[in-house]
Structure formats: structure tokens, C-alpha cells
């Protein structure tokens, strides 16, 4: 079983968070093992098993059970690292050298896609699909 | 922004003193034996004037140009002088010499203050005597400790005959920029702002020095002034914040007004912090007081904003290292 955390925190403006990975549906279609989606109420459901608003204890228990996890740059990449469970982080505009953990698999398409100022509100950054790696690349790492 | 090493910004905050003490202050700054690298006058008047039209000021501006001192007359936003000082603090200079608009420095003040701070990385702020005759207390036995602030005169009120390490300064001094923030939670009277600021530098491990041969004459003018405000409630508000900060002086204040993942990263550093007093957003990750408590207690929590700090530091390293820089 793998866990996915597809979405970064919702922006107050209602704009799409630029850290959200754009190819989840394609990626999910390529994965042939059980997937549990974690997130919060209001996020789009991408798989049958969507567990919302889990407590810290519930998330930690799920991490213990899973083979691995996939996440954008959001809470799960930190919790996975904290719990000693290696996973895949799909980076776009934010810098894995600042916000990531080397213990995870950090997939960044190219550093040229990083936003110049990493410390502004994400509302100031437009979402761009081309910032992210293609799903088949993620799949290669998932099989490792 | 200065590209020079050991660059000094001279900052003057003014209000209601165009035609009384401000011209004396500007003249004294222009005639320092050591020139600042830039002068900014922050004009906090309700009805600011174009001073280029005033004869004396037009001479001052020409003198500054001839002496090669870049200058700027900047209209401030009337939120209080702590906001002005914080702007100066973050202008990109190594040091800021803050001068009040009724405090007239003798010609060698900046040179002597600079001597004490420039060659020792661990000096955070240095000030000289700030004399207001006829009140001239003997301050030779003054400790300058924050605990004694309500029991003894400020060391700068008397003639300082030898250098002394203290815990706080007032009025006018030279300080190392971008090390500590002014507390922007104070009211517009900014009561105790310089005490809190210099004590904050002290708490960060920097020496605060009161030194001789750097006398400023404080021509206290009952009219005008950057604290031109008589509302007692504002002073009480600021005094409460001051007392709250002093009450926590043996603790390391931690304010985590940031994301849930950031709390997880910080959790790994917390055991290394001595006597931490924590205010956090996510109590399930790091229990403690709430962010509302922190705002109520300290007035302003921006100085603990890790993202703002990383931006100021032009940070390239990890979030973990940024937390370490801030708290360890």
C-alpha cells in the first residue's frame, strides 16, 4: 500500500497552489498497488480510499503500514521524514535544498523552475504544469 | 543598500521640529569627523513640507552634496518611530547611527562610537553620554543592568568617563544592523523601544557598550518630537509589553507562526534549546502557548517569523539550519 498526499495547503485567494502536482490522475492510473489518499475536507478525491482530516496518531500509524508515500511539497514530506519512512516528493517551484529532506527521494525537474524568492506567500506564484516531472519518471522511482 | 564594508547609515526620525532643533542636528551630522555613508531623514510630520524651499535646509542639502554624503528625505508613515527605526535597520547597511531630532552630537561622536563597534564582531551597540542640563546625575556607579532600570538613572544621562558594558541604551547610539528587530507591537508612542531593542541585542549575545568621548546634547524640546503623544493608555500598553518581555528574560522565546510541516522540522531542534518557552500553531505537534497568547504578550511576533528571517538572510541552506540560526 502506498499513501498519496496530492495537495498543498489551500490558498486564501482560492487560486491553485503552485506546489500542487498536476499529473496525479495519470500517475495513479499507472500504479498497480493499493493507494490511500490523505488530505482534508474539500480536496478532490482521486482514489476510492480517501481519508480526510486524520489526526497525527492516525497518520503516523498509516505511515507505519505503508510501503512508501508520494507527496507534493506539503506536510506529509516532513512527517514521513520524521517517522523514518522514505517517500517521494514531487517538487515544482519550491526548493528541496531548503524545504526538503535528503532522506527522501526529491524529484525536481530543473532548478530553473524554482521561484526566485522562496519565502513569499505562494499566492504570488502562478501554477505551471511544466515545472513538474512527468508521471513515468515518478513511476520509475516508485518501483525501486 | 550599501556595497561597502563597515557601511554606516545615519537615521534621523523627526516630527514637529523643522524650525527648532532639527537644523542643529543636521548641521552636527554634516560636521562629523567621520562621515556616515548615507543620511536618511524620516519625516513623520502630519503635514510634511518640502524643505528644499527653506534657505537653511537648502544649504544643508548642498553641504551634504559637496561633502559626498548621499542623503534622502523620506516621508514616514506616522505609525511611530519604532517603524522608522526598523526601516533603517533593514536598509542594508552594516551599522545604523540613530540620532534623535533634538539630540545634537559633538563632532567626533560617530568616529568614537565606530571605533568601539567596527573592530569587534561581538559588539552590538555603543552609545555615549546624552546630556540634558541642568540634570546631570553622577552615573559612575550605574550598573546599566536591565534589572535596575527602575532604580537607577540611565548611564548615558551623566558624563561617561570610561567604557562600561551595560545591558541597554537609550536615545541615540550606533548599532549593528539586521541582528535584532525593533518591536513593532508597541504603540505609536514606542515607549521603551530603544531599551527593548538594545536589550534584545544583549540577549543575542552581543556586548552593549557605554563609552566616553561621544557626547550628545539632548536639547529636550517640550514641543514636537517623535513621541508627541499624551495618551497614558499607550504608555501603559507599551510598559506591559516591556514587563512581559523582561519577565521572560531567562527563557528562550520560541514563536512558531508557520506551517504544520515547519513544526515537524522544528520539533527536532527543540530538545537542544535551553529553557524554551513555546508558542505554536499546531499543539498536536508542539504543545505550548498559542499564537494569540504570543501576540498579546509581546505585541509583535514578526521577529520570530522564520520565513521573513530567511528572506532577510537571503537564505540558501535548509529550514532546519535557519531554525538553528534563530534559536541556538
CSV table of C-alpha atoms in Angstrom, one decimal:
chain,number,residue,atom,x,y,z
A,1,UNK,CA,0.0,0.0,0.0
A,2,UNK,CA,1.2,3.5,-0.7
A,3,UNK,CA,0.0,6.8,0.6
A,4,UNK,CA,-0.5,9.8,-1.5
A,5,UNK,CA,-0.9,13.4,-0.3
A,6,UNK,CA,-1.7,15.2,-3.5
A,7,UNK,CA,-2.4,18.8,-2.4
A,8,UNK,CA,-0.5,21.5,-0.6
A,9,UNK,CA,-2.5,23.8,1.7
A,10,UNK,CA,-5.3,25.7,0.0
A,11,UNK,CA,-4.5,29.4,-0.7
A,12,UNK,CA,-6.7,32.0,0.8
A,13,UNK,CA,-7.2,33.6,-2.6
A,14,UNK,CA,-8.8,30.4,-3.9
A,15,UNK,CA,-6.0,30.1,-6.6
A,16,UNK,CA,-4.4,26.8,-7.3
A,17,UNK,CA,-1.4,26.2,-5.0
A,18,UNK,CA,1.6,26.3,-7.3
A,19,UNK,CA,3.1,23.4,-5.4
A,20,UNK,CA,0.3,21.0,-6.4
A,21,UNK,CA,1.5,18.3,-8.7
A,22,UNK,CA,-0.6,18.5,-11.9
A,23,UNK,CA,-0.4,14.8,-13.2
A,24,UNK,CA,-1.9,12.9,-10.3
A,25,UNK,CA,-4.6,11.2,-12.3
A,26,UNK,CA,-2.1,10.0,-14.9
A,27,UNK,CA,0.3,8.8,-12.2
A,28,UNK,CA,-2.4,7.0,-10.2
A,29,UNK,CA,-3.5,5.2,-13.4
A,30,UNK,CA,0.0,3.8,-13.8
A,31,UNK,CA,0.3,2.5,-10.2
A,32,UNK,CA,-0.8,-1.1,-9.6
A,33,UNK,CA,-0.9,-1.4,-5.8
A,34,UNK,CA,-3.5,-0.1,-3.3
A,35,UNK,CA,-3.4,3.6,-2.7
A,36,UNK,CA,-4.7,5.6,0.2
A,37,UNK,CA,-5.2,9.3,-0.3
A,38,UNK,CA,-4.8,11.6,2.7
A,39,UNK,CA,-5.9,15.2,2.9
A,40,UNK,CA,-8.5,17.5,4.2
A,41,UNK,CA,-12.2,18.1,3.5
A,42,UNK,CA,-12.7,20.0,0.3
A,43,UNK,CA,-9.9,18.4,-1.7
A,44,UNK,CA,-10.6,16.5,-4.8
A,45,UNK,CA,-10.9,12.7,-4.3
A,46,UNK,CA,-8.6,10.9,-6.6
A,47,UNK,CA,-8.8,7.3,-5.3
A,48,UNK,CA,-11.5,5.2,-3.7
A,49,UNK,CA,-9.9,5.3,-0.2
A,50,UNK,CA,-9.7,9.0,0.7
A,51,UNK,CA,-9.1,9.6,4.4
A,52,UNK,CA,-9.7,13.1,5.5
A,53,UNK,CA,-8.6,15.1,8.5
A,54,UNK,CA,-6.6,12.3,10.1
A,55,UNK,CA,-5.0,13.0,13.5
A,56,UNK,CA,-1.3,12.9,13.9
A,57,UNK,CA,-1.5,9.5,15.5
A,58,UNK,CA,-3.7,8.1,12.7
A,59,UNK,CA,-1.3,9.5,10.1
A,60,UNK,CA,1.7,8.0,11.9
A,61,UNK,CA,0.0,4.6,12.1
A,62,UNK,CA,-0.8,4.7,8.4
A,63,UNK,CA,2.8,5.7,7.6
A,64,UNK,CA,4.0,2.6,9.6
A,65,UNK,CA,1.8,0.4,7.5
A,66,UNK,CA,2.6,1.7,4.0
A,67,UNK,CA,5.4,0.6,1.7
A,68,UNK,CA,6.1,4.2,0.8
A,69,UNK,CA,4.4,7.5,0.1
A,70,UNK,CA,4.2,10.2,-2.6
A,71,UNK,CA,3.5,13.9,-1.8
A,72,UNK,CA,4.0,17.3,-3.2
A,73,UNK,CA,5.9,19.8,-1.0
A,74,UNK,CA,3.5,19.7,1.9
A,75,UNK,CA,3.1,18.4,5.4
A,76,UNK,CA,3.5,14.7,4.6
A,77,UNK,CA,7.0,15.0,3.3
A,78,UNK,CA,8.1,16.3,6.7
A,79,UNK,CA,6.0,13.7,8.7
A,80,UNK,CA,7.4,10.9,6.6
A,81,UNK,CA,10.9,12.0,7.3
A,82,UNK,CA,10.1,12.5,11.0
A,83,UNK,CA,8.8,8.9,11.1
A,84,UNK,CA,11.7,7.4,9.3
A,85,UNK,CA,9.7,6.3,6.3
A,86,UNK,CA,11.3,7.2,3.0
A,87,UNK,CA,9.0,8.6,0.3
A,88,UNK,CA,8.9,10.5,-3.0
A,89,UNK,CA,8.4,14.3,-3.0
A,90,UNK,CA,7.3,16.0,-6.3
A,91,UNK,CA,8.8,19.4,-6.4
A,92,UNK,CA,7.9,22.4,-8.6
A,93,UNK,CA,8.5,26.0,-7.6
A,94,UNK,CA,9.9,25.4,-4.1
A,95,UNK,CA,13.4,24.4,-3.4
A,96,UNK,CA,14.1,20.9,-2.0
A,97,UNK,CA,17.5,22.1,-0.7
A,98,UNK,CA,15.7,24.5,1.6
A,99,UNK,CA,12.4,22.7,2.4
A,100,UNK,CA,13.2,19.1,1.7
A,101,UNK,CA,15.0,16.3,3.4
A,102,UNK,CA,17.8,14.4,1.7
A,103,UNK,CA,16.5,11.1,3.2
A,104,UNK,CA,13.5,11.3,0.8
A,105,UNK,CA,13.6,10.9,-3.0
A,106,UNK,CA,13.2,14.5,-4.1
A,107,UNK,CA,12.1,14.8,-7.7
A,108,UNK,CA,12.7,18.2,-9.2
A,109,UNK,CA,12.6,18.7,-12.9
A,110,UNK,CA,15.1,21.5,-13.0
A,111,UNK,CA,16.3,24.2,-10.7
A,112,UNK,CA,15.5,26.8,-13.3
A,113,UNK,CA,11.8,26.3,-12.5
A,114,UNK,CA,12.3,27.3,-8.9
A,115,UNK,CA,10.8,30.7,-7.9
A,116,UNK,CA,13.4,33.3,-7.2
A,117,UNK,CA,12.1,34.3,-3.8
A,118,UNK,CA,11.3,31.1,-1.8
A,119,UNK,CA,9.9,33.0,1.2
A,120,UNK,CA,7.0,34.9,-0.2
A,121,UNK,CA,3.4,33.9,0.0
A,122,UNK,CA,2.6,31.2,-2.6
A,123,UNK,CA,-0.3,33.4,-3.7
A,124,UNK,CA,2.2,35.4,-5.6
A,125,UNK,CA,3.3,32.5,-7.8
A,126,UNK,CA,1.3,31.1,-10.7
A,127,UNK,CA,0.8,27.4,-11.1
A,128,UNK,CA,2.7,26.0,-14.1
A,129,UNK,CA,2.4,22.3,-15.1
A,130,UNK,CA,5.8,22.4,-16.9
A,131,UNK,CA,7.6,22.8,-13.6
A,132,UNK,CA,7.0,19.2,-12.6
A,133,UNK,CA,8.4,15.8,-13.6
A,134,UNK,CA,6.3,13.5,-15.9
A,135,UNK,CA,4.4,10.7,-14.2
A,136,UNK,CA,6.5,7.9,-15.9
A,137,UNK,CA,9.6,9.3,-14.1
A,138,UNK,CA,7.8,9.1,-10.8
A,139,UNK,CA,6.8,5.5,-11.5
A,140,UNK,CA,10.5,4.5,-12.1
A,141,UNK,CA,11.4,5.7,-8.6
A,142,UNK,CA,8.3,4.1,-7.1
A,143,UNK,CA,9.4,0.7,-8.5
A,144,UNK,CA,12.8,1.0,-6.8
B,1,UNK,CA,21.7,49.3,0.1
B,2,UNK,CA,25.4,49.8,0.6
B,3,UNK,CA,28.0,47.7,-1.1
B,4,UNK,CA,30.8,49.0,1.2
B,5,UNK,CA,32.3,47.2,4.2
B,6,UNK,CA,31.5,48.7,7.5
B,7,UNK,CA,28.9,51.0,6.0
B,8,UNK,CA,27.0,53.4,8.3
B,9,UNK,CA,23.6,54.7,7.8
B,10,UNK,CA,22.7,57.8,9.8
B,11,UNK,CA,19.0,57.8,10.6
B,12,UNK,CA,17.0,60.8,12.0
B,13,UNK,CA,13.4,60.5,12.8
B,14,UNK,CA,11.7,63.8,13.1
B,15,UNK,CA,8.3,65.3,13.9
B,16,UNK,CA,7.3,68.9,14.8
B,17,UNK,CA,10.9,70.2,14.9
B,18,UNK,CA,11.6,71.6,11.4
B,19,UNK,CA,12.5,75.0,12.8
B,20,UNK,CA,13.8,74.3,16.3
B,21,UNK,CA,16.3,71.6,17.0
B,22,UNK,CA,16.3,69.6,13.7
B,23,UNK,CA,18.6,72.1,11.9
B,24,UNK,CA,21.1,71.9,14.7
B,25,UNK,CA,21.1,68.1,14.5
B,26,UNK,CA,21.6,68.1,10.7
B,27,UNK,CA,24.4,70.6,11.0
B,28,UNK,CA,26.1,68.4,13.6
B,29,UNK,CA,25.8,65.3,11.4
B,30,UNK,CA,27.2,67.1,8.4
B,31,UNK,CA,30.2,68.2,10.5
B,32,UNK,CA,31.1,64.8,12.0
B,33,UNK,CA,34.8,64.0,11.8
B,34,UNK,CA,33.7,60.6,10.4
B,35,UNK,CA,31.1,60.8,7.7
B,36,UNK,CA,28.2,58.4,7.5
B,37,UNK,CA,27.7,56.6,4.2
B,38,UNK,CA,24.2,57.9,3.9
B,39,UNK,CA,21.8,60.1,5.8
B,40,UNK,CA,18.1,59.4,5.8
B,41,UNK,CA,15.7,61.9,7.5
B,42,UNK,CA,12.4,60.1,8.2
B,43,UNK,CA,9.9,62.9,8.2
B,44,UNK,CA,6.9,61.8,10.4
B,45,UNK,CA,5.1,65.2,10.4
B,46,UNK,CA,1.4,65.2,9.9
B,47,UNK,CA,1.8,67.9,7.2
B,48,UNK,CA,5.3,67.3,5.8
B,49,UNK,CA,6.9,70.1,3.9
B,50,UNK,CA,9.3,70.3,1.0
B,51,UNK,CA,12.3,71.5,3.0
B,52,UNK,CA,14.3,72.3,-0.2
B,53,UNK,CA,12.5,75.6,-0.3
B,54,UNK,CA,13.8,76.6,3.1
B,55,UNK,CA,17.0,78.5,3.0
B,56,UNK,CA,18.9,76.8,5.9
B,57,UNK,CA,17.9,73.4,4.6
B,58,UNK,CA,18.9,74.2,1.0
B,59,UNK,CA,22.3,75.0,2.4
B,60,UNK,CA,22.4,71.7,4.3
B,61,UNK,CA,21.5,69.7,1.2
B,62,UNK,CA,24.2,71.5,-0.7
B,63,UNK,CA,26.7,70.8,2.0
B,64,UNK,CA,25.8,67.1,2.0
B,65,UNK,CA,26.3,67.0,-1.7
B,66,UNK,CA,29.6,68.8,-1.6
B,67,UNK,CA,30.9,66.5,1.2
B,68,UNK,CA,29.8,63.5,-0.8
B,69,UNK,CA,27.2,62.2,1.8
B,70,UNK,CA,24.3,60.7,0.0
B,71,UNK,CA,21.1,61.8,1.6
B,72,UNK,CA,17.4,61.1,1.4
B,73,UNK,CA,14.3,62.9,2.9
B,74,UNK,CA,11.8,60.1,3.3
B,75,UNK,CA,8.2,60.7,4.3
B,76,UNK,CA,7.3,58.2,7.1
B,77,UNK,CA,4.0,56.6,7.7
B,78,UNK,CA,3.2,58.1,11.1
B,79,UNK,CA,3.0,54.7,12.9
B,80,UNK,CA,5.7,55.7,15.4
B,81,UNK,CA,9.4,55.8,15.5
B,82,UNK,CA,9.9,52.1,16.0
B,83,UNK,CA,8.6,51.6,12.5
B,84,UNK,CA,11.1,54.2,11.2
B,85,UNK,CA,14.0,52.6,13.1
B,86,UNK,CA,13.1,49.1,11.8
B,87,UNK,CA,13.2,50.5,8.2
B,88,UNK,CA,16.6,51.9,8.9
B,89,UNK,CA,17.7,48.7,10.5
B,90,UNK,CA,16.9,46.8,7.3
B,91,UNK,CA,18.2,49.3,4.7
B,92,UNK,CA,21.2,47.0,4.0
B,93,UNK,CA,23.9,48.9,5.9
B,94,UNK,CA,26.3,47.3,8.4
B,95,UNK,CA,25.6,49.8,11.1
B,96,UNK,CA,23.0,52.4,11.9
B,97,UNK,CA,23.6,55.5,13.8
B,98,UNK,CA,20.3,56.7,15.1
B,99,UNK,CA,20.1,60.3,16.1
B,100,UNK,CA,17.1,62.0,17.7
B,101,UNK,CA,15.8,65.2,16.2
B,102,UNK,CA,16.6,67.1,19.4
B,103,UNK,CA,19.9,65.4,20.2
B,104,UNK,CA,23.0,67.3,18.9
B,105,UNK,CA,26.1,65.2,18.7
B,106,UNK,CA,29.5,66.7,19.2
B,107,UNK,CA,31.7,66.4,16.1
B,108,UNK,CA,33.7,63.3,17.0
B,109,UNK,CA,30.7,61.2,18.2
B,110,UNK,CA,30.3,58.9,15.2
B,111,UNK,CA,34.1,58.4,14.9
B,112,UNK,CA,34.4,57.4,18.5
B,113,UNK,CA,31.3,55.1,18.5
B,114,UNK,CA,32.5,53.5,15.3
B,115,UNK,CA,35.9,52.8,16.9
B,116,UNK,CA,34.3,50.6,19.5
B,117,UNK,CA,32.0,48.6,17.3
B,118,UNK,CA,33.8,48.2,14.0
B,119,UNK,CA,36.7,46.0,15.0
B,120,UNK,CA,34.9,43.6,17.4
B,121,UNK,CA,32.2,41.4,15.9
B,122,UNK,CA,30.6,40.8,19.3
B,123,UNK,CA,29.7,44.5,20.0
B,124,UNK,CA,26.0,45.0,19.1
B,125,UNK,CA,25.5,48.7,20.1
B,126,UNK,CA,27.5,51.5,21.5
B,127,UNK,CA,26.4,54.8,22.9
B,128,UNK,CA,27.9,57.8,24.6
B,129,UNK,CA,26.7,60.4,27.1
B,130,UNK,CA,23.4,62.0,26.3
B,131,UNK,CA,23.4,65.2,28.5
B,132,UNK,CA,20.3,67.2,29.3
B,133,UNK,CA,21.5,70.1,31.5
B,134,UNK,CA,20.8,71.1,34.2
B,135,UNK,CA,20.0,67.4,35.1
B,136,UNK,CA,23.5,65.8,35.3
B,137,UNK,CA,23.4,62.8,37.6
B,138,UNK,CA,26.6,61.1,38.6
B,139,UNK,CA,26.3,57.8,36.7
B,140,UNK,CA,29.8,56.5,37.6
B,141,UNK,CA,28.2,53.8,39.8
B,142,UNK,CA,25.3,52.9,37.5
B,143,UNK,CA,25.3,49.3,36.5
B,144,UNK,CA,23.3,49.5,33.3
B,145,UNK,CA,21.6,46.2,34.1
B,146,UNK,CA,18.1,45.8,33.0
B,147,UNK,CA,17.0,44.6,36.4
B,148,UNK,CA,18.0,48.0,37.8
B,149,UNK,CA,16.2,50.1,35.1
B,150,UNK,CA,13.6,51.4,37.5
B,151,UNK,CA,16.1,52.0,40.4
B,152,UNK,CA,19.0,53.9,38.8
B,153,UNK,CA,19.5,56.7,36.3
B,154,UNK,CA,20.4,55.7,32.8
B,155,UNK,CA,24.2,55.6,32.4
B,156,UNK,CA,24.0,57.9,29.4
B,157,UNK,CA,22.5,60.7,31.4
B,158,UNK,CA,25.8,61.5,33.0
B,159,UNK,CA,29.3,62.0,31.8
B,160,UNK,CA,30.8,58.7,30.9
B,161,UNK,CA,34.4,58.6,31.9
B,162,UNK,CA,35.3,55.1,30.9
B,163,UNK,CA,33.8,52.4,28.8
B,164,UNK,CA,31.4,50.1,30.5
B,165,UNK,CA,29.4,47.1,29.4
B,166,UNK,CA,25.7,47.5,30.0
B,167,UNK,CA,22.5,45.7,29.0
B,168,UNK,CA,20.6,48.6,27.4
B,169,UNK,CA,21.0,52.0,25.9
B,170,UNK,CA,18.6,54.9,25.2
B,171,UNK,CA,18.0,57.8,22.8
B,172,UNK,CA,21.0,57.8,20.4
B,173,UNK,CA,23.6,55.1,19.7
B,174,UNK,CA,25.3,53.2,16.9
B,175,UNK,CA,24.3,49.6,16.4
B,176,UNK,CA,24.9,46.6,14.3
B,177,UNK,CA,22.1,46.3,11.7
B,178,UNK,CA,19.8,43.4,10.9
B,179,UNK,CA,20.8,41.4,14.1
B,180,UNK,CA,17.7,42.2,16.1
B,181,UNK,CA,14.3,43.7,15.2
B,182,UNK,CA,12.5,46.6,16.8
B,183,UNK,CA,9.3,45.5,18.5
B,184,UNK,CA,6.6,46.8,16.1
B,185,UNK,CA,3.9,45.7,18.5
B,186,UNK,CA,4.5,48.8,20.6
B,187,UNK,CA,2.0,51.6,20.3
B,188,UNK,CA,2.8,54.7,18.3
B,189,UNK,CA,4.5,56.3,21.3
B,190,UNK,CA,7.0,53.5,21.2
B,191,UNK,CA,7.7,53.8,24.8
B,192,UNK,CA,10.8,51.7,25.8
B,193,UNK,CA,11.5,50.9,22.1
B,194,UNK,CA,15.3,51.6,22.3
B,195,UNK,CA,15.6,49.8,25.7
B,196,UNK,CA,13.9,46.7,24.2
B,197,UNK,CA,16.0,46.9,21.1
B,198,UNK,CA,19.4,47.1,22.8
B,199,UNK,CA,18.4,44.6,25.4
B,200,UNK,CA,17.4,42.3,22.6
B,201,UNK,CA,20.9,42.6,21.1
B,202,UNK,CA,22.3,41.9,24.6
B,203,UNK,CA,20.1,38.8,24.8
B,204,UNK,CA,21.5,37.6,21.5
B,205,UNK,CA,25.0,37.6,23.0
B,206,UNK,CA,26.2,41.0,21.7
B,207,UNK,CA,28.0,43.4,24.0
B,208,UNK,CA,26.3,46.7,24.6
B,209,UNK,CA,28.8,49.5,25.5
B,210,UNK,CA,28.5,52.9,27.1
B,211,UNK,CA,31.7,54.8,26.1
B,212,UNK,CA,33.4,58.1,26.8
B,213,UNK,CA,34.2,60.9,24.4
B,214,UNK,CA,31.0,60.6,22.5
B,215,UNK,CA,28.7,63.3,24.0
B,216,UNK,CA,25.4,64.3,22.6
B,217,UNK,CA,23.5,67.3,23.9
B,218,UNK,CA,19.9,66.4,24.4
B,219,UNK,CA,18.0,69.7,24.0
B,220,UNK,CA,14.8,68.3,25.2
B,221,UNK,CA,12.1,70.3,23.5
B,222,UNK,CA,8.6,70.2,25.1
B,223,UNK,CA,7.2,70.9,21.7
B,224,UNK,CA,7.2,68.4,18.8
B,225,UNK,CA,9.2,65.2,19.0
B,226,UNK,CA,8.6,61.8,17.7
B,227,UNK,CA,6.8,60.8,20.9
B,228,UNK,CA,4.4,63.8,20.7
B,229,UNK,CA,1.6,61.9,22.3
B,230,UNK,CA,0.0,62.3,25.8
B,231,UNK,CA,-2.4,59.3,25.8
B,232,UNK,CA,-1.5,57.4,29.0
B,233,UNK,CA,-3.1,54.2,27.8
B,234,UNK,CA,-0.5,53.9,25.0
B,235,UNK,CA,2.4,54.2,27.5
B,236,UNK,CA,0.7,51.6,29.7
B,237,UNK,CA,0.3,49.3,26.8
B,238,UNK,CA,4.0,49.5,25.9
B,239,UNK,CA,5.0,49.2,29.6
B,240,UNK,CA,3.0,46.0,29.8
B,241,UNK,CA,4.8,44.5,26.8
B,242,UNK,CA,8.2,45.7,28.2
B,243,UNK,CA,7.4,44.0,31.5
B,244,UNK,CA,6.2,40.8,29.8
B,245,UNK,CA,9.5,40.6,27.8
B,246,UNK,CA,11.5,41.2,31.0
B,247,UNK,CA,9.6,38.5,32.8
B,248,UNK,CA,10.7,36.0,30.2
B,249,UNK,CA,14.3,37.1,30.1
B,250,UNK,CA,15.7,33.8,31.4
B,251,UNK,CA,13.8,31.9,28.8
B,252,UNK,CA,14.3,31.3,25.0
B,253,UNK,CA,11.1,32.5,23.4
B,254,UNK,CA,10.0,30.3,20.5
B,255,UNK,CA,7.2,31.5,18.3
B,256,UNK,CA,6.1,29.1,15.6
B,257,UNK,CA,3.7,31.1,13.5
B,258,UNK,CA,4.3,28.9,10.5
B,259,UNK,CA,3.2,25.7,8.7
B,260,UNK,CA,2.5,22.3,10.1
B,261,UNK,CA,5.5,20.8,8.3
B,262,UNK,CA,7.7,23.5,9.7
B,263,UNK,CA,6.6,22.5,13.2
B,264,UNK,CA,7.7,18.9,12.4
B,265,UNK,CA,11.2,20.2,11.4
B,266,UNK,CA,11.4,22.4,14.5
B,267,UNK,CA,10.5,19.5,16.8
B,268,UNK,CA,13.9,18.0,16.1
B,269,UNK,CA,15.6,21.2,17.3
B,270,UNK,CA,13.5,21.9,20.4
B,271,UNK,CA,15.4,19.5,22.7
B,272,UNK,CA,18.6,21.5,22.1
B,273,UNK,CA,17.0,24.8,23.1
B,274,UNK,CA,17.7,25.8,26.7
B,275,UNK,CA,14.6,26.8,28.8
B,276,UNK,CA,12.3,27.2,25.8
B,277,UNK,CA,9.0,29.0,26.2
B,278,UNK,CA,7.0,27.9,23.2
B,279,UNK,CA,4.1,29.5,21.4
B,280,UNK,CA,2.9,27.4,18.5
B,281,UNK,CA,0.1,26.9,15.9
B,282,UNK,CA,-0.1,23.2,16.0
B,283,UNK,CA,-0.4,22.0,19.6
B,284,UNK,CA,-0.6,18.3,18.4
B,285,UNK,CA,2.9,18.6,17.2
B,286,UNK,CA,4.5,21.1,19.6
B,287,UNK,CA,2.4,21.8,22.7
B,288,UNK,CA,2.7,25.2,24.3
B,289,UNK,CA,1.0,28.5,24.4
B,290,UNK,CA,-1.0,29.8,21.5
B,291,UNK,CA,0.0,32.4,18.9
B,292,UNK,CA,-2.8,34.6,20.2
B,293,UNK,CA,-1.0,34.4,23.6
B,294,UNK,CA,2.3,35.5,22.0
B,295,UNK,CA,0.7,38.5,20.3
B,296,UNK,CA,-1.0,39.5,23.5
B,297,UNK,CA,2.2,39.0,25.5
B,298,UNK,CA,4.8,40.5,23.2
B,299,UNK,CA,2.8,42.8,21.0
B,300,UNK,CA,4.7,41.9,17.8
B,301,UNK,CA,5.8,38.4,16.8
B,302,UNK,CA,7.4,39.3,13.4
B,303,UNK,CA,10.9,39.0,14.9
B,304,UNK,CA,10.2,35.2,15.1
B,305,UNK,CA,8.8,34.9,11.6
B,306,UNK,CA,11.2,32.3,10.2
B,307,UNK,CA,10.2,33.0,6.5
B,308,UNK,CA,10.8,36.7,6.9
B,309,UNK,CA,14.2,35.9,8.5
B,310,UNK,CA,15.2,33.6,5.7
B,311,UNK,CA,14.2,36.2,3.2
B,312,UNK,CA,16.3,38.8,5.1
B,313,UNK,CA,19.2,36.5,5.4
B,314,UNK,CA,19.0,35.6,1.7
B,315,UNK,CA,18.9,32.0,2.9
B,316,UNK,CA,20.1,29.1,0.7
B,317,UNK,CA,20.5,26.4,3.4
B,318,UNK,CA,17.9,24.2,4.9
B,319,UNK,CA,14.9,25.2,7.0
B,320,UNK,CA,16.4,23.2,9.9
B,321,UNK,CA,19.6,25.3,9.7
B,322,UNK,CA,17.5,28.5,9.7
B,323,UNK,CA,15.7,27.5,12.9
B,324,UNK,CA,19.1,26.7,14.4
B,325,UNK,CA,20.4,30.1,13.5
B,326,UNK,CA,17.4,31.7,15.0
B,327,UNK,CA,17.2,29.8,18.3
B,328,UNK,CA,20.6,28.2,19.1
